[in-house]
Amino acid sequence: EAKQAARAAELRDLLNRYGYEYYVLDAPTVPDAEYDRLFRELEALEQDYPELRTPDSPTSRVGGTPLPEFDSVTHQTPMLSLANAFEEAEVEAFDRRIREATGREVVEYDVGPKFDGLAISLTYENGVFVLGATRGDGASGENVTANLRTVRALPLKLVGDQIPRLLEVRGEVVMLRKDFDRLNQEQDAKGEKRFANPRNAAAGSLRQLDSKITASRHLSFFAYGIAACEGMTPPDSQSGIMNWLATLGMPICPEKDRVQGVEGLLGYFKRIGGRRAQLPYDIDGVVYKVDALALQETLGFVSRAPRWAVAHKFPAEEALTT
Ligand SMILES: Cc1ccc(Cn2cc(C(N)=O)ccc2=O)c(C)c1
């Protein structure tokens, strides 16, 4: 019994590490067959000794019994929306307002793509994933924990020696374009309706009561910030937080950057805009955030959107032919 418990823990750690290498780093160190052999050994152990099942076991990623309904989850920190900017003049005004309000000559920004997916909140207790919720109306959302466990890029257990007692991570669930195209081919083969776009497909997949269906949809995930951290002091900048999340095993978008001033913002917008069609996921703009948390606190929020961040959207295109 104690021997089996130790072996189960060893298998969980191995399989979680291999899953991270494969889905987050895209750099597996073992063949799929080896992963599969260890996975089946853990499944058999949990079958024989159900008391060895734990919430961070990769066996939960295949999906379990369907839920009758979704519970509601109240967000401890509201999930707010972002103000939009469409013209360069609005971006210049954004940077000018911040320079004036903070008295800084030049402001540093953390910048990244604005994913066209679903915003979600993830809660980790002592490094173990325990709760996942959709944005909903910003104040409360749906408990989709079982479905999020099937998202292979989402860590079931944080890694490293800097693990807080409580961490709430915010991020976006997306469906990569290649998985979207394959899903629609499957829809055609089944004579079922196609999904209009990856965002709709991701939303439909995440809000399935049967997590086995969610597991079959191959959703992905990128973290873009934190909403709560207890038990240790997090880094004092947005870019520092992102680097820290990466060390914890969170998938971070490789396109993110750190720029200075309005020239840096607009340069980044143009760079990403020029590569949009080559990105593996849909984006509908970029997000600019004041990097220093102290400046964010000075700037605060207006109504429901932060003064310290804005989404700079690309011009709406005529309907893409899917
Ligand atoms: C049979 C089988 C097992 C696993 C996988 C994919 N995969 C591979 C690894 C790995 N190599 O580190 C880790 C997790 C995982 O999900 C496939 C495609 C097929």
mmCIF file of C-alpha atoms and ligand atoms in Angstrom:
data_model
loop_
_atom_site.group_PDB
_atom_site.id
_atom_site.type_symbol
_atom_site.label_atom_id
_atom_site.label_comp_id
_atom_site.label_asym_id
_atom_site.label_seq_id
_atom_site.Cartn_x
_atom_site.Cartn_y
_atom_site.Cartn_z
ATOM 1 C CA GLU A 1 0.000 0.000 0.000
ATOM 2 C CA ALA A 2 2.698 2.563 0.985
ATOM 3 C CA LYS A 3 4.832 1.251 -1.908
ATOM 4 C CA GLN A 4 1.936 1.691 -4.357
ATOM 5 C CA ALA A 5 1.292 5.221 -3.017
ATOM 6 C CA ALA A 6 4.943 6.133 -3.616
ATOM 7 C CA ARG A 7 4.840 4.667 -7.142
ATOM 8 C CA ALA A 8 1.599 6.554 -7.921
ATOM 9 C CA ALA A 9 3.198 9.835 -6.772
ATOM 10 C CA GLU A 10 6.301 9.115 -8.852
ATOM 11 C CA LEU A 11 4.159 8.354 -11.938
ATOM 12 C CA ARG A 12 2.078 11.536 -11.472
ATOM 13 C CA ASP A 13 5.202 13.692 -11.291
ATOM 14 C CA LEU A 14 6.764 11.975 -14.320
ATOM 15 C CA LEU A 15 3.608 12.165 -16.442
ATOM 16 C CA ASN A 16 2.953 15.804 -15.471
ATOM 17 C CA ARG A 17 6.543 16.685 -16.392
ATOM 18 C CA TYR A 18 6.327 14.841 -19.727
ATOM 19 C CA GLY A 19 2.988 16.543 -20.458
ATOM 20 C CA TYR A 20 4.607 19.948 -19.812
ATOM 21 C CA GLU A 21 7.518 19.140 -22.148
ATOM 22 C CA TYR A 22 5.131 17.961 -24.876
ATOM 23 C CA TYR A 23 2.318 20.557 -24.712
ATOM 24 C CA VAL A 24 4.021 23.665 -23.296
ATOM 25 C CA LEU A 25 7.654 23.401 -24.444
ATOM 26 C CA ASP A 26 6.805 21.380 -27.554
ATOM 27 C CA ALA A 27 9.988 19.444 -26.725
ATOM 28 C CA PRO A 28 9.201 15.911 -25.456
ATOM 29 C CA THR A 29 12.119 13.938 -23.988
ATOM 30 C CA VAL A 30 10.374 10.545 -24.144
ATOM 31 C CA PRO A 31 8.523 8.764 -26.962
ATOM 32 C CA ASP A 32 4.701 8.806 -26.883
ATOM 33 C CA ALA A 33 4.693 5.038 -26.269
ATOM 34 C CA GLU A 34 6.715 5.526 -23.066
ATOM 35 C CA TYR A 35 4.257 8.188 -21.851
ATOM 36 C CA ASP A 36 1.396 5.849 -22.718
ATOM 37 C CA ARG A 37 2.985 2.898 -20.839
ATOM 38 C CA LEU A 38 3.442 4.966 -17.637
ATOM 39 C CA PHE A 39 -0.041 6.485 -18.013
ATOM 40 C CA ARG A 40 -1.614 3.013 -18.191
ATOM 41 C CA GLU A 41 0.389 1.902 -15.138
ATOM 42 C CA LEU A 42 -1.000 4.866 -13.145
ATOM 43 C CA GLU A 43 -4.529 4.189 -14.407
ATOM 44 C CA ALA A 44 -4.262 0.555 -13.238
ATOM 45 C CA LEU A 45 -2.895 1.617 -9.826
ATOM 46 C CA GLU A 46 -5.761 4.090 -9.336
ATOM 47 C CA GLN A 47 -8.218 1.405 -10.446
ATOM 48 C CA ASP A 48 -6.873 -1.074 -7.849
ATOM 49 C CA TYR A 49 -6.386 1.544 -5.112
ATOM 50 C CA PRO A 50 -9.024 4.312 -5.620
ATOM 51 C CA GLU A 51 -7.734 6.050 -2.473
ATOM 52 C CA LEU A 52 -4.583 6.865 -4.475
ATOM 53 C CA ARG A 53 -6.543 9.138 -6.863
ATOM 54 C CA THR A 54 -5.507 12.804 -6.474
ATOM 55 C CA PRO A 55 -6.770 16.021 -8.186
ATOM 56 C CA ASP A 56 -3.352 16.542 -9.858
ATOM 57 C CA SER A 57 -3.353 13.116 -11.521
ATOM 58 C CA PRO A 58 -3.037 13.267 -15.337
ATOM 59 C CA THR A 59 -5.643 10.472 -15.530
ATOM 60 C CA SER A 60 -8.235 13.224 -14.879
ATOM 61 C CA ARG A 61 -7.345 14.763 -18.265
ATOM 62 C CA VAL A 62 -9.330 12.210 -20.266
ATOM 63 C CA GLY A 63 -12.639 13.516 -18.839
ATOM 64 C CA GLY A 64 -15.008 11.943 -16.315
ATOM 65 C CA THR A 65 -18.738 11.532 -15.675
ATOM 66 C CA PRO A 66 -20.873 14.365 -17.132
ATOM 67 C CA LEU A 67 -22.184 17.068 -14.769
ATOM 68 C CA PRO A 68 -25.948 17.714 -14.430
ATOM 69 C CA GLU A 69 -25.224 21.479 -14.544
ATOM 70 C CA PHE A 70 -22.465 24.014 -13.835
ATOM 71 C CA ASP A 71 -22.152 25.559 -10.371
ATOM 72 C CA SER A 72 -21.726 29.328 -10.187
ATOM 73 C CA VAL A 73 -18.410 30.757 -8.939
ATOM 74 C CA THR A 74 -18.090 34.290 -7.551
ATOM 75 C CA HIS A 75 -14.798 35.911 -8.603
ATOM 76 C CA GLN A 76 -12.939 37.222 -5.511
ATOM 77 C CA THR A 77 -11.403 39.824 -7.841
ATOM 78 C CA PRO A 78 -13.812 40.864 -10.631
ATOM 79 C CA MET A 79 -12.753 39.862 -14.152
ATOM 80 C CA LEU A 80 -12.859 43.243 -15.837
ATOM 81 C CA SER A 81 -12.954 44.237 -19.467
ATOM 82 C CA LEU A 82 -10.387 46.234 -21.399
ATOM 83 C CA ALA A 83 -11.013 49.638 -23.004
ATOM 84 C CA ASN A 84 -10.452 49.488 -26.776
ATOM 85 C CA ALA A 85 -8.299 51.739 -28.945
ATOM 86 C CA PHE A 86 -8.745 51.662 -32.710
ATOM 87 C CA GLU A 87 -6.635 54.585 -33.914
ATOM 88 C CA GLU A 88 -2.992 55.500 -33.317
ATOM 89 C CA ALA A 89 -4.167 58.852 -31.892
ATOM 90 C CA GLU A 90 -5.987 56.945 -29.117
ATOM 91 C CA VAL A 91 -2.792 55.053 -28.295
ATOM 92 C CA GLU A 92 -0.846 58.315 -28.176
ATOM 93 C CA ALA A 93 -3.504 59.746 -25.831
ATOM 94 C CA PHE A 94 -3.253 56.584 -23.672
ATOM 95 C CA ASP A 95 0.521 56.982 -23.249
ATOM 96 C CA ARG A 96 0.292 60.763 -22.740
ATOM 97 C CA ARG A 97 -2.390 60.409 -20.023
ATOM 98 C CA ILE A 98 -0.218 57.873 -18.209
ATOM 99 C CA ARG A 99 2.954 60.000 -18.451
ATOM 100 C CA GLU A 100 1.023 62.976 -17.046
ATOM 101 C CA ALA A 101 -0.712 60.996 -14.262
ATOM 102 C CA THR A 102 2.525 59.304 -13.152
ATOM 103 C CA GLY A 103 5.005 62.118 -13.832
ATOM 104 C CA ARG A 104 7.204 59.670 -15.786
ATOM 105 C CA GLU A 105 9.066 60.890 -18.883
ATOM 106 C CA VAL A 106 8.970 57.422 -20.491
ATOM 107 C CA VAL A 107 6.644 54.562 -19.474
ATOM 108 C CA GLU A 108 7.566 50.860 -19.818
ATOM 109 C CA TYR A 109 4.789 48.587 -21.101
ATOM 110 C CA ASP A 110 4.275 44.817 -21.019
ATOM 111 C CA VAL A 111 2.665 43.940 -24.350
ATOM 112 C CA GLY A 112 1.140 40.820 -25.888
ATOM 113 C CA PRO A 113 -1.421 39.539 -28.366
ATOM 114 C CA LYS A 114 -5.126 39.820 -27.513
ATOM 115 C CA PHE A 115 -6.304 36.207 -27.910
ATOM 116 C CA ASP A 116 -9.719 35.676 -29.447
ATOM 117 C CA GLY A 117 -10.731 32.997 -26.936
ATOM 118 C CA LEU A 118 -12.347 32.728 -23.495
ATOM 119 C CA ALA A 119 -11.033 34.500 -20.404
ATOM 120 C CA ILE A 120 -10.834 32.163 -17.407
ATOM 121 C CA SER A 121 -9.715 32.191 -13.795
ATOM 122 C CA LEU A 122 -7.654 29.326 -12.273
ATOM 123 C CA THR A 123 -7.128 28.785 -8.548
ATOM 124 C CA TYR A 124 -4.143 26.806 -7.260
ATOM 125 C CA GLU A 125 -3.924 25.815 -3.577
ATOM 126 C CA ASN A 126 -0.400 24.844 -2.521
ATOM 127 C CA GLY A 127 0.354 24.473 -6.196
ATOM 128 C CA VAL A 128 -2.541 22.095 -6.995
ATOM 129 C CA PHE A 129 -5.227 23.172 -9.518
ATOM 130 C CA VAL A 130 -8.526 23.150 -7.574
ATOM 131 C CA LEU A 131 -10.948 25.541 -9.308
ATOM 132 C CA GLY A 132 -11.482 26.946 -12.795
ATOM 133 C CA ALA A 133 -14.218 29.395 -13.817
ATOM 134 C CA THR A 134 -15.361 31.265 -16.916
ATOM 135 C CA ARG A 135 -15.503 35.078 -16.854
ATOM 136 C CA GLY A 136 -19.317 35.133 -16.947
ATOM 137 C CA ASP A 137 -20.509 38.693 -16.274
ATOM 138 C CA GLY A 138 -17.200 39.619 -14.637
ATOM 139 C CA ALA A 139 -18.571 39.225 -11.088
ATOM 140 C CA SER A 140 -19.392 35.497 -11.304
ATOM 141 C CA GLY A 141 -18.897 32.705 -13.843
ATOM 142 C CA GLU A 142 -19.400 28.960 -14.331
ATOM 143 C CA ASN A 143 -17.370 26.302 -12.547
ATOM 144 C CA VAL A 144 -15.706 24.485 -15.474
ATOM 145 C CA THR A 145 -12.930 22.839 -13.416
ATOM 146 C CA ALA A 146 -13.569 19.338 -14.813
ATOM 147 C CA ASN A 147 -13.373 20.622 -18.386
ATOM 148 C CA LEU A 148 -10.234 22.666 -17.747
ATOM 149 C CA ARG A 149 -8.466 19.555 -16.378
ATOM 150 C CA THR A 150 -8.634 18.170 -19.939
ATOM 151 C CA VAL A 151 -6.685 21.167 -21.344
ATOM 152 C CA ARG A 152 -3.254 19.525 -21.705
ATOM 153 C CA ALA A 153 -1.301 22.821 -21.572
ATOM 154 C CA LEU A 154 -2.895 23.740 -18.224
ATOM 155 C CA PRO A 155 -0.689 22.453 -15.346
ATOM 156 C CA LEU A 156 -2.527 20.341 -12.745
ATOM 157 C CA LYS A 157 0.314 21.071 -10.331
ATOM 158 C CA LEU A 158 2.722 24.023 -10.271
ATOM 159 C CA VAL A 159 6.461 23.204 -10.265
ATOM 160 C CA GLY A 160 9.526 24.761 -8.641
ATOM 161 C CA ASP A 161 10.365 25.995 -5.144
ATOM 162 C CA GLN A 162 8.506 29.336 -5.251
ATOM 163 C CA ILE A 163 4.959 27.986 -4.884
ATOM 164 C CA PRO A 164 2.495 30.269 -3.016
ATOM 165 C CA ARG A 165 -0.150 28.931 -0.631
ATOM 166 C CA LEU A 166 -2.822 30.423 -2.893
ATOM 167 C CA LEU A 167 -2.493 31.666 -6.480
ATOM 168 C CA GLU A 168 -5.227 32.843 -8.812
ATOM 169 C CA VAL A 169 -4.091 32.864 -12.451
ATOM 170 C CA ARG A 170 -5.973 34.629 -15.262
ATOM 171 C CA GLY A 171 -5.623 33.549 -18.829
ATOM 172 C CA GLU A 172 -7.320 32.685 -22.094
ATOM 173 C CA VAL A 173 -8.517 29.314 -23.362
ATOM 174 C CA VAL A 174 -8.064 29.184 -27.147
ATOM 175 C CA MET A 175 -8.469 26.632 -29.890
ATOM 176 C CA LEU A 176 -5.466 26.594 -32.232
ATOM 177 C CA ARG A 177 -6.363 27.044 -35.877
ATOM 178 C CA LYS A 178 -5.070 23.577 -36.818
ATOM 179 C CA ASP A 179 -7.339 21.990 -34.177
ATOM 180 C CA PHE A 180 -10.240 24.156 -35.359
ATOM 181 C CA ASP A 181 -9.792 23.057 -38.978
ATOM 182 C CA ARG A 182 -9.602 19.394 -37.933
ATOM 183 C CA LEU A 183 -12.715 19.770 -35.744
ATOM 184 C CA ASN A 184 -14.669 21.195 -38.681
ATOM 185 C CA GLN A 185 -13.484 18.346 -40.898
ATOM 186 C CA GLU A 186 -14.845 15.970 -38.238
ATOM 187 C CA GLN A 187 -18.104 17.981 -38.177
ATOM 188 C CA ASP A 188 -18.381 17.615 -41.967
ATOM 189 C CA ALA A 189 -17.657 13.868 -41.744
ATOM 190 C CA LYS A 190 -20.432 13.526 -39.135
ATOM 191 C CA GLY A 191 -22.787 15.666 -41.243
ATOM 192 C CA GLU A 192 -22.917 18.172 -38.379
ATOM 193 C CA LYS A 193 -22.800 21.971 -38.513
ATOM 194 C CA ARG A 194 -19.367 23.603 -38.750
ATOM 195 C CA PHE A 195 -18.167 26.009 -36.060
ATOM 196 C CA ALA A 196 -17.996 29.601 -37.317
ATOM 197 C CA ASN A 197 -14.604 30.410 -35.761
ATOM 198 C CA PRO A 198 -12.130 29.088 -33.160
ATOM 199 C CA ARG A 199 -13.558 31.325 -30.430
ATOM 200 C CA ASN A 200 -17.063 29.856 -30.812
ATOM 201 C CA ALA A 201 -15.578 26.352 -30.962
ATOM 202 C CA ALA A 202 -13.562 26.965 -27.771
ATOM 203 C CA ALA A 203 -16.602 28.415 -25.963
ATOM 204 C CA GLY A 204 -18.778 25.478 -27.027
ATOM 205 C CA SER A 205 -16.092 22.981 -26.014
ATOM 206 C CA LEU A 206 -15.458 24.543 -22.599
ATOM 207 C CA ARG A 207 -19.158 24.698 -21.715
ATOM 208 C CA GLN A 208 -19.806 20.992 -22.286
ATOM 209 C CA LEU A 209 -21.294 19.166 -19.293
ATOM 210 C CA ASP A 210 -19.507 16.038 -20.558
ATOM 211 C CA SER A 211 -15.758 16.642 -20.075
ATOM 212 C CA LYS A 212 -14.962 13.700 -22.410
ATOM 213 C CA ILE A 213 -16.253 15.893 -25.259
ATOM 214 C CA THR A 214 -14.086 18.785 -24.030
ATOM 215 C CA ALA A 215 -11.076 16.437 -23.930
ATOM 216 C CA SER A 216 -11.666 15.502 -27.570
ATOM 217 C CA ARG A 217 -11.527 19.162 -28.694
ATOM 218 C CA HIS A 218 -7.798 19.782 -27.898
ATOM 219 C CA LEU A 219 -8.140 23.230 -26.332
ATOM 220 C CA SER A 220 -5.074 25.271 -25.440
ATOM 221 C CA PHE A 221 -4.361 27.937 -22.843
ATOM 222 C CA PHE A 222 -2.128 30.964 -22.226
ATOM 223 C CA ALA A 223 -1.743 32.681 -18.842
ATOM 224 C CA TYR A 224 -1.694 36.475 -18.920
ATOM 225 C CA GLY A 225 -1.635 37.550 -15.271
ATOM 226 C CA ILE A 226 -2.576 36.889 -11.677
ATOM 227 C CA ALA A 227 -5.519 38.105 -9.592
ATOM 228 C CA ALA A 228 -4.435 36.865 -6.155
ATOM 229 C CA CYS A 229 -1.266 35.563 -4.489
ATOM 230 C CA GLU A 230 -1.009 34.594 -0.822
ATOM 231 C CA GLY A 231 1.924 33.165 1.140
ATOM 232 C CA MET A 232 4.626 34.984 -0.804
ATOM 233 C CA THR A 233 5.225 38.341 -2.472
ATOM 234 C CA PRO A 234 4.898 38.135 -6.261
ATOM 235 C CA PRO A 235 7.173 40.152 -8.612
ATOM 236 C CA ASP A 236 6.371 43.893 -8.761
ATOM 237 C CA SER A 237 5.938 44.144 -12.530
ATOM 238 C CA GLN A 238 3.654 42.530 -15.091
ATOM 239 C CA SER A 239 6.635 41.204 -17.064
ATOM 240 C CA GLY A 240 8.194 39.859 -13.837
ATOM 241 C CA ILE A 241 4.943 38.068 -13.007
ATOM 242 C CA MET A 242 4.824 36.539 -16.488
ATOM 243 C CA ASN A 243 8.406 35.249 -16.184
ATOM 244 C CA TRP A 244 7.567 33.843 -12.745
ATOM 245 C CA LEU A 245 4.419 32.097 -14.074
ATOM 246 C CA ALA A 246 6.574 30.497 -16.781
ATOM 247 C CA THR A 247 8.885 29.032 -14.081
ATOM 248 C CA LEU A 248 5.782 27.600 -12.334
ATOM 249 C CA GLY A 249 4.928 25.631 -15.482
ATOM 250 C CA MET A 250 2.289 27.986 -16.899
ATOM 251 C CA PRO A 251 2.102 28.343 -20.699
ATOM 252 C CA ILE A 252 3.032 31.935 -21.606
ATOM 253 C CA CYS A 253 2.594 33.359 -25.090
ATOM 254 C CA PRO A 254 6.001 33.502 -26.834
ATOM 255 C CA GLU A 255 4.946 36.700 -28.674
ATOM 256 C CA LYS A 256 4.888 38.793 -25.506
ATOM 257 C CA ASP A 257 7.373 41.665 -25.180
ATOM 258 C CA ARG A 258 8.325 44.693 -23.108
ATOM 259 C CA VAL A 259 8.538 48.094 -24.868
ATOM 260 C CA GLN A 260 9.033 51.764 -24.007
ATOM 261 C CA GLY A 261 6.802 54.696 -24.834
ATOM 262 C CA VAL A 262 4.244 55.140 -27.593
ATOM 263 C CA GLU A 263 6.872 54.356 -30.264
ATOM 264 C CA GLY A 264 7.399 50.966 -28.624
ATOM 265 C CA LEU A 265 3.639 50.325 -28.489
ATOM 266 C CA LEU A 266 2.966 51.186 -32.118
ATOM 267 C CA GLY A 267 6.086 49.337 -33.281
ATOM 268 C CA TYR A 268 4.864 46.197 -31.530
ATOM 269 C CA PHE A 269 1.345 46.607 -32.980
ATOM 270 C CA LYS A 270 2.799 46.789 -36.502
ATOM 271 C CA ARG A 271 5.182 43.844 -35.916
ATOM 272 C CA ILE A 272 2.462 41.520 -34.643
ATOM 273 C CA GLY A 273 -0.033 42.851 -37.234
ATOM 274 C CA GLY A 274 2.366 41.817 -39.986
ATOM 275 C CA ARG A 275 2.592 38.240 -38.637
ATOM 276 C CA ARG A 276 -1.060 37.774 -37.681
ATOM 277 C CA ALA A 277 -1.892 35.218 -40.373
ATOM 278 C CA GLN A 278 1.169 33.157 -39.407
ATOM 279 C CA LEU A 279 0.232 32.858 -35.705
ATOM 280 C CA PRO A 280 -1.184 29.439 -34.699
ATOM 281 C CA TYR A 281 -4.166 31.094 -32.948
ATOM 282 C CA ASP A 282 -6.605 33.917 -33.749
ATOM 283 C CA ILE A 283 -5.935 37.320 -32.235
ATOM 284 C CA ASP A 284 -8.096 40.442 -32.571
ATOM 285 C CA GLY A 285 -5.515 43.000 -31.444
ATOM 286 C CA VAL A 286 -2.744 43.490 -28.928
ATOM 287 C CA VAL A 287 -2.866 44.433 -25.232
ATOM 288 C CA TYR A 288 -0.694 47.167 -23.705
ATOM 289 C CA LYS A 289 -0.210 47.138 -19.911
ATOM 290 C CA VAL A 290 1.831 49.539 -17.787
ATOM 291 C CA ASP A 291 4.596 47.207 -16.577
ATOM 292 C CA ALA A 292 5.270 48.566 -13.051
ATOM 293 C CA LEU A 293 2.557 47.428 -10.597
ATOM 294 C CA ALA A 294 3.166 50.551 -8.472
ATOM 295 C CA LEU A 295 2.186 52.732 -11.456
ATOM 296 C CA GLN A 296 -0.852 50.508 -12.132
ATOM 297 C CA GLU A 297 -2.014 51.131 -8.556
ATOM 298 C CA THR A 298 -1.533 54.901 -8.983
ATOM 299 C CA LEU A 299 -3.616 54.857 -12.148
ATOM 300 C CA GLY A 300 -6.393 52.576 -10.859
ATOM 301 C CA PHE A 301 -9.561 51.893 -12.836
ATOM 302 C CA VAL A 302 -12.244 53.937 -14.508
ATOM 303 C CA SER A 303 -15.731 52.325 -14.272
ATOM 304 C CA ARG A 304 -14.920 48.631 -15.015
ATOM 305 C CA ALA A 305 -11.755 48.990 -17.050
ATOM 306 C CA PRO A 306 -8.213 49.747 -15.838
ATOM 307 C CA ARG A 307 -6.701 53.108 -16.768
ATOM 308 C CA TRP A 308 -3.394 51.315 -17.017
ATOM 309 C CA ALA A 309 -4.239 48.988 -19.871
ATOM 310 C CA VAL A 310 -5.870 49.158 -23.266
ATOM 311 C CA ALA A 311 -6.579 46.717 -26.115
ATOM 312 C CA HIS A 312 -5.466 48.097 -29.495
ATOM 313 C CA LYS A 313 -7.688 46.313 -32.029
ATOM 314 C CA PHE A 314 -6.987 45.580 -35.686
ATOM 315 C CA PRO A 315 -9.488 47.027 -38.166
ATOM 316 C CA ALA A 316 -12.424 44.611 -38.537
ATOM 317 C CA GLU A 317 -11.952 42.556 -41.695
ATOM 318 C CA GLU A 318 -14.694 41.491 -44.087
ATOM 319 C CA ALA A 319 -15.861 38.017 -42.977
ATOM 320 C CA LEU A 320 -12.948 35.583 -43.333
ATOM 321 C CA THR A 321 -13.890 32.727 -45.647
ATOM 322 C CA THR A 322 -13.667 29.687 -43.389
HETATM 323 C C1 LIG B 1 -0.154 6.911 -27.214
HETATM 324 C C2 LIG B 1 0.143 8.369 -27.026
HETATM 325 C C3 LIG B 1 0.571 8.857 -25.801
HETATM 326 C C4 LIG B 1 0.851 10.217 -25.632
HETATM 327 C C5 LIG B 1 0.710 11.080 -26.688
HETATM 328 C C6 LIG B 1 0.994 12.537 -26.563
HETATM 329 N N1 LIG B 1 1.796 12.831 -25.376
HETATM 330 C C7 LIG B 1 3.140 12.616 -25.434
HETATM 331 C C8 LIG B 1 3.935 12.958 -24.366
HETATM 332 C C9 LIG B 1 5.418 12.730 -24.420
HETATM 333 N N2 LIG B 1 5.894 12.044 -25.450
HETATM 334 O O1 LIG B 1 6.129 13.206 -23.538
HETATM 335 C C10 LIG B 1 3.375 13.538 -23.210
HETATM 336 C C11 LIG B 1 2.003 13.710 -23.154
HETATM 337 C C12 LIG B 1 1.194 13.329 -24.249
HETATM 338 O O2 LIG B 1 -0.051 13.453 -24.220
HETATM 339 C C13 LIG B 1 0.282 10.570 -27.947
HETATM 340 C C14 LIG B 1 0.109 11.519 -29.112
HETATM 341 C C15 LIG B 1 -0.011 9.239 -28.100
#
